PDB file of C-alpha atoms in Angstrom:
ATOM      1  CA  UNK L  65     111.842 135.356  96.851  1.00  0.00           C
ATOM      2  CA  UNK L  66     109.026 137.300  98.553  1.00  0.00           C
ATOM      3  CA  UNK L  67     109.604 140.906 100.061  1.00  0.00           C
ATOM      4  CA  UNK L  68     110.141 139.109 103.551  1.00  0.00           C
ATOM      5  CA  UNK L  69     113.088 137.228 102.085  1.00  0.00           C
ATOM      6  CA  UNK L  70     111.193 133.773 102.051  1.00  0.00           C
ATOM      7  CA  UNK L  71     110.009 131.532  99.314  1.00  0.00           C
ATOM      8  CA  UNK L  72     106.483 130.976  98.378  1.00  0.00           C
ATOM      9  CA  UNK L  73     107.018 127.442  98.085  1.00  0.00           C
ATOM     10  CA  UNK L  74     107.577 125.046 101.323  1.00  0.00           C
ATOM     11  CA  UNK L  75     110.935 123.998 100.397  1.00  0.00           C
ATOM     12  CA  UNK L  76     113.349 122.593 103.288  1.00  0.00           C
ATOM     13  CA  UNK L  77     117.090 123.270 102.951  1.00  0.00           C
ATOM     14  CA  UNK L  78     119.213 120.423 104.383  1.00  0.00           C
ATOM     15  CA  UNK L  79     123.134 120.635 104.684  1.00  0.00           C
ATOM     16  CA  UNK L  80     124.769 117.326 104.039  1.00  0.00           C
ATOM     17  CA  UNK L  81     128.528 117.087 104.067  1.00  0.00           C
ATOM     18  CA  UNK L  82     129.386 119.844 101.594  1.00  0.00           C
ATOM     19  CA  UNK L  83     125.918 119.810  99.688  1.00  0.00           C
ATOM     20  CA  UNK L  84     122.962 122.021 100.105  1.00  0.00           C
ATOM     21  CA  UNK L  85     120.099 119.961  99.195  1.00  0.00           C
ATOM     22  CA  UNK L  86     116.550 121.319  98.483  1.00  0.00           C
ATOM     23  CA  UNK L  87     114.010 118.944  99.832  1.00  0.00           C
ATOM     24  CA  UNK L  88     110.358 119.367  98.761  1.00  0.00           C
ATOM     25  CA  UNK L  89     108.005 117.008 100.997  1.00  0.00           C
ATOM     26  CA  UNK L  90     105.009 117.588  98.822  1.00  0.00           C
ATOM     27  CA  UNK L  91     106.600 115.608  95.775  1.00  0.00           C
ATOM     28  CA  UNK L  92     104.828 112.297  95.428  1.00  0.00           C
ATOM     29  CA  UNK L  93     106.114 109.336  93.353  1.00  0.00           C
ATOM     30  CA  UNK L  94     103.965 106.378  92.471  1.00  0.00           C
ATOM     31  CA  UNK L  95     105.371 102.973  93.591  1.00  0.00           C
ATOM     32  CA  UNK L  96     104.479  99.424  92.057  1.00  0.00           C
ATOM     33  CA  UNK L  97     105.494  96.050  93.041  1.00  0.00           C
ATOM     34  CA  UNK L  98     106.256  93.557  90.347  1.00  0.00           C
ATOM     35  CA  UNK L  99     103.995  90.779  91.061  1.00  0.00           C
ATOM     36  CA  UNK L 100     106.173  88.423  89.067  1.00  0.00           C
ATOM     37  CA  UNK L 101     109.153  89.433  91.349  1.00  0.00           C
ATOM     38  CA  UNK L 102     108.154  87.494  94.378  1.00  0.00           C
ATOM     39  CA  UNK L 103     111.310  89.216  96.252  1.00  0.00           C
ATOM     40  CA  UNK L 104     108.990  92.107  96.519  1.00  0.00           C
ATOM     41  CA  UNK L 105     111.505  94.443  94.606  1.00  0.00           C
ATOM     42  CA  UNK L 106     110.003  97.803  94.408  1.00  0.00           C
ATOM     43  CA  UNK L 107     109.902  99.526  91.055  1.00  0.00           C
ATOM     44  CA  UNK L 108     109.720 103.230  91.533  1.00  0.00           C
ATOM     45  CA  UNK L 109     108.477 105.274  88.741  1.00  0.00           C
ATOM     46  CA  UNK L 110     110.422 108.622  88.622  1.00  0.00           C
ATOM     47  CA  UNK L 111     108.879 111.766  86.978  1.00  0.00           C
ATOM     48  CA  UNK L 112     109.922 115.355  86.920  1.00  0.00           C
ATOM     49  CA  UNK L 113     108.344 117.961  89.148  1.00  0.00           C
ATOM     50  CA  UNK L 114     105.530 119.773  87.594  1.00  0.00           C
ATOM     51  CA  UNK L 115     106.756 123.188  88.742  1.00  0.00           C
ATOM     52  CA  UNK L 116     110.143 123.220  87.551  1.00  0.00           C
ATOM     53  CA  UNK L 117     110.337 127.007  87.215  1.00  0.00           C
ATOM     54  CA  UNK L 118     109.891 127.128  91.122  1.00  0.00           C
ATOM     55  CA  UNK L 119     112.659 124.667  91.742  1.00  0.00           C
ATOM     56  CA  UNK L 120     114.825 126.705  89.468  1.00  0.00           C
ATOM     57  CA  UNK L 121     114.186 129.951  91.198  1.00  0.00           C
ATOM     58  CA  UNK L 122     114.990 128.107  94.655  1.00  0.00           C
ATOM     59  CA  UNK L 123     118.247 126.789  93.215  1.00  0.00           C
ATOM     60  CA  UNK L 124     119.500 130.095  91.872  1.00  0.00           C
ATOM     61  CA  UNK L 125     118.285 131.872  95.233  1.00  0.00           C
ATOM     62  CA  UNK L 126     120.241 129.283  97.383  1.00  0.00           C
ATOM     63  CA  UNK L 127     123.509 130.087  95.629  1.00  0.00           C
ATOM     64  CA  UNK L 128     122.644 133.932  96.369  1.00  0.00           C
ATOM     65  CA  UNK L 129     121.778 133.193  99.962  1.00  0.00           C
ATOM     66  CA  UNK L 130     124.889 131.066 100.370  1.00  0.00           C
ATOM     67  CA  UNK L 131     126.973 133.955  99.069  1.00  0.00           C
ATOM     68  CA  UNK L 132     125.373 136.530 101.279  1.00  0.00           C
ATOM     69  CA  UNK L 133     125.955 134.332 104.307  1.00  0.00           C
ATOM     70  CA  UNK L 134     129.786 133.635 103.603  1.00  0.00           C
ATOM     71  CA  UNK L 135     130.186 137.356 103.072  1.00  0.00           C
ATOM     72  CA  UNK L 136     129.305 138.205 106.639  1.00  0.00           C
ATOM     73  CA  UNK L 137     131.863 139.882 108.796  1.00  0.00           C
ATOM     74  CA  UNK L 138     132.012 136.851 111.220  1.00  0.00           C
ATOM     75  CA  UNK L 139     133.129 134.512 108.610  1.00  0.00           C
ATOM     76  CA  UNK L 140     135.703 136.934 107.227  1.00  0.00           C
ATOM     77  CA  UNK L 141     138.570 135.503 109.337  1.00  0.00           C
ATOM     78  CA  UNK L 142     137.983 132.010 107.695  1.00  0.00           C
ATOM     79  CA  UNK L 143     138.575 133.669 103.993  1.00  0.00           C
ATOM     80  CA  UNK L 144     135.917 131.532 102.545  1.00  0.00           C
ATOM     81  CA  UNK L 145     136.259 130.900  98.724  1.00  0.00           C
ATOM     82  CA  UNK L 146     133.671 130.071  96.476  1.00  0.00           C
ATOM     83  CA  UNK L 147     134.635 127.255  94.178  1.00  0.00           C
ATOM     84  CA  UNK L 148     131.415 126.410  92.472  1.00  0.00           C
ATOM     85  CA  UNK L 149     129.934 127.918  90.597  1.00  0.00           C
ATOM     86  CA  UNK L 150     132.579 130.752  91.107  1.00  0.00           C
ATOM     87  CA  UNK L 151     132.220 134.492  90.793  1.00  0.00           C
ATOM     88  CA  UNK L 152     132.126 134.144  86.877  1.00  0.00           C
ATOM     89  CA  UNK L 153     128.453 133.504  87.484  1.00  0.00           C
ATOM     90  CA  UNK L 154     127.270 136.767  88.880  1.00  0.00           C
ATOM     91  CA  UNK L 155     123.994 137.008  91.370  1.00  0.00           C
ATOM     92  CA  UNK L 156     122.122 138.821  88.679  1.00  0.00           C
ATOM     93  CA  UNK L 157     122.638 135.881  85.944  1.00  0.00           C
ATOM     94  CA  UNK L 158     119.467 133.902  86.643  1.00  0.00           C
ATOM     95  CA  UNK L 159     120.111 131.620  83.699  1.00  0.00           C
ATOM     96  CA  UNK L 160     123.750 131.030  84.909  1.00  0.00           C
ATOM     97  CA  UNK L 161     122.792 130.479  88.409  1.00  0.00           C
ATOM     98  CA  UNK L 162     120.325 128.038  87.441  1.00  0.00           C
ATOM     99  CA  UNK L 163     122.407 126.324  85.147  1.00  0.00           C
ATOM    100  CA  UNK L 164     125.154 126.163  87.782  1.00  0.00           C
ATOM    101  CA  UNK L 165     122.755 124.771  90.495  1.00  0.00           C
ATOM    102  CA  UNK L 166     121.822 121.893  87.966  1.00  0.00           C
ATOM    103  CA  UNK L 167     125.411 121.065  87.397  1.00  0.00           C
ATOM    104  CA  UNK L 168     126.672 120.941  91.047  1.00  0.00           C
ATOM    105  CA  UNK L 169     123.293 120.162  92.672  1.00  0.00           C
ATOM    106  CA  UNK L 170     121.997 116.714  93.804  1.00  0.00           C
ATOM    107  CA  UNK L 171     118.706 115.458  94.794  1.00  0.00           C
ATOM    108  CA  UNK L 172     118.029 112.696  97.660  1.00  0.00           C
ATOM    109  CA  UNK L 173     115.315 109.973  97.292  1.00  0.00           C
ATOM    110  CA  UNK L 174     113.533 109.047 100.177  1.00  0.00           C
ATOM    111  CA  UNK L 175     110.403 106.894  99.526  1.00  0.00           C
ATOM    112  CA  UNK L 176     107.692 107.067 102.235  1.00  0.00           C
ATOM    113  CA  UNK L 177     103.978 106.700 102.537  1.00  0.00           C
ATOM    114  CA  UNK L 178     104.019 103.577  99.942  1.00  0.00           C
ATOM    115  CA  UNK L 179     102.616 101.056 102.430  1.00  0.00           C
ATOM    116  CA  UNK L 180      99.553 102.491 103.819  1.00  0.00           C
ATOM    117  CA  UNK L 181      98.986 101.788 107.570  1.00  0.00           C
ATOM    118  CA  UNK L 182      95.187 101.323 108.203  1.00  0.00           C
ATOM    119  CA  UNK L 183      92.495  98.941 109.580  1.00  0.00           C
ATOM    120  CA  UNK L 184      91.725  95.625 108.036  1.00  0.00           C
ATOM    121  CA  UNK L 185      88.464  97.103 106.307  1.00  0.00           C
ATOM    122  CA  UNK L 186      90.567 100.020 104.574  1.00  0.00           C
ATOM    123  CA  UNK L 187      91.117  98.822 101.080  1.00  0.00           C
ATOM    124  CA  UNK L 188      94.162 101.129 100.482  1.00  0.00           C
ATOM    125  CA  UNK L 189      95.793  99.834 103.792  1.00  0.00           C
ATOM    126  CA  UNK L 190      98.956  97.363 103.179  1.00  0.00           C
ATOM    127  CA  UNK L 191      99.641  97.163 107.113  1.00  0.00           C
ATOM    128  CA  UNK L 192      97.887  97.143 110.272  1.00  0.00           C
ATOM    129  CA  UNK L 193      98.689  99.331 113.274  1.00  0.00           C
ATOM    130  CA  UNK L 194     101.336  96.482 114.372  1.00  0.00           C
ATOM    131  CA  UNK L 195     102.911  96.793 110.949  1.00  0.00           C
ATOM    132  CA  UNK L 196     101.555  93.143 109.814  1.00  0.00           C
ATOM    133  CA  UNK L 197     100.896  93.032 106.215  1.00  0.00           C
ATOM    134  CA  UNK L 198      96.886  92.623 105.948  1.00  0.00           C
ATOM    135  CA  UNK L 199      96.210  89.181 104.459  1.00  0.00           C
ATOM    136  CA  UNK L 200      99.862  87.730 104.741  1.00  0.00           C
ATOM    137  CA  UNK L 201     100.742  85.681 108.013  1.00  0.00           C
ATOM    138  CA  UNK L 202     104.105  86.410 109.440  1.00  0.00           C
ATOM    139  CA  UNK L 203     105.100  89.401 107.424  1.00  0.00           C
ATOM    140  CA  UNK L 204     105.569  92.803 108.359  1.00  0.00           C
ATOM    141  CA  UNK L 205     106.904  95.930 106.708  1.00  0.00           C
ATOM    142  CA  UNK L 206     109.386  97.829 108.749  1.00  0.00           C
ATOM    143  CA  UNK L 207     110.668 100.900 107.120  1.00  0.00           C
ATOM    144  CA  UNK L 208     110.114 104.410 105.987  1.00  0.00           C
ATOM    145  CA  UNK L 209     107.226 103.146 103.556  1.00  0.00           C
ATOM    146  CA  UNK L 210     104.687 103.031 106.556  1.00  0.00           C
ATOM    147  CA  UNK L 211     105.196 106.679 107.399  1.00  0.00           C
ATOM    148  CA  UNK L 212     102.111 108.458 106.091  1.00  0.00           C
ATOM    149  CA  UNK L 213     104.130 111.478 104.826  1.00  0.00           C
ATOM    150  CA  UNK L 214     107.823 112.573 104.436  1.00  0.00           C
ATOM    151  CA  UNK L 215     109.479 114.307 107.376  1.00  0.00           C
ATOM    152  CA  UNK L 216     111.024 117.642 106.629  1.00  0.00           C
ATOM    153  CA  UNK L 217     114.600 116.124 107.378  1.00  0.00           C
ATOM    154  CA  UNK L 218     116.496 112.917 106.919  1.00  0.00           C
ATOM    155  CA  UNK L 219     114.056 109.725 107.147  1.00  0.00           C
ATOM    156  CA  UNK L 220     116.931 107.848 108.873  1.00  0.00           C
ATOM    157  CA  UNK L 221     116.118 108.663 112.589  1.00  0.00           C
ATOM    158  CA  UNK L 222     112.235 108.118 112.317  1.00  0.00           C
ATOM    159  CA  UNK L 223     112.727 104.815 110.348  1.00  0.00           C
ATOM    160  CA  UNK L 224     115.194 103.793 113.357  1.00  0.00           C
ATOM    161  CA  UNK L 225     112.306 104.618 115.782  1.00  0.00           C
ATOM    162  CA  UNK L 226     109.924 102.770 113.624  1.00  0.00           C
ATOM    163  CA  UNK L 227     112.191  99.571 113.601  1.00  0.00           C
ATOM    164  CA  UNK L 228     112.706  99.864 117.658  1.00  0.00           C
ATOM    165  CA  UNK L 229     108.905 100.027 117.839  1.00  0.00           C
ATOM    166  CA  UNK L 230     108.386  97.033 115.573  1.00  0.00           C
ATOM    167  CA  UNK L 231     111.110  95.034 117.468  1.00  0.00           C
ATOM    168  CA  UNK L 232     109.091  95.623 120.496  1.00  0.00           C
ATOM    169  CA  UNK L 233     105.794  94.693 118.915  1.00  0.00           C
ATOM    170  CA  UNK L 234     107.395  91.499 117.503  1.00  0.00           C
ATOM    171  CA  UNK L 235     108.504  90.395 120.858  1.00  0.00           C
ATOM    172  CA  UNK L 236     105.130  91.372 122.678  1.00  0.00           C
ATOM    173  CA  UNK L 237     103.455  89.116 119.861  1.00  0.00           C
ATOM    174  CA  UNK L 238     106.050  86.416 120.367  1.00  0.00           C
ATOM    175  CA  UNK L 239     104.827  86.166 124.187  1.00  0.00           C
ATOM    176  CA  UNK L 240     101.288  85.611 123.199  1.00  0.00           C
ATOM    177  CA  UNK L 241     102.008  82.547 121.114  1.00  0.00           C
TER     178      UNK L 241
END
């Protein structure tokens, strides 16, 4: 952590049910479609982050920060109890906190940006501005893959808005036929 108490990296913390999830919108994974599989099933190739030490530091610090938050006087009346990793792993045990975070942590996987939107003359574009697959009639891609980059939160709401816009465009296009 820096002197200001913030991390050098641009990690985003998201609380989902009972989990603290560290999100890094900078991580990019290659995506490929197996051309032999005409259903278009995406084969996602996973790789480990390059700066694992940075993630480990954030994981250990997240446990320390959580402990600091629940130790505040305003929460005392709720009698918070730490179950995992438990006080047997003290704040000054960096390796213990890293291991504990790895044991209890989780990842989430929201692929976005795999179907680039662009003009017909853009060789890297997959869909046009109306989400139509370039070069294939009557096929659209309506999901998070058309987002240019991942949001710093869950992709569910933005994907629903993409679907709403796509449905309006489909209805508009039907009227033109």
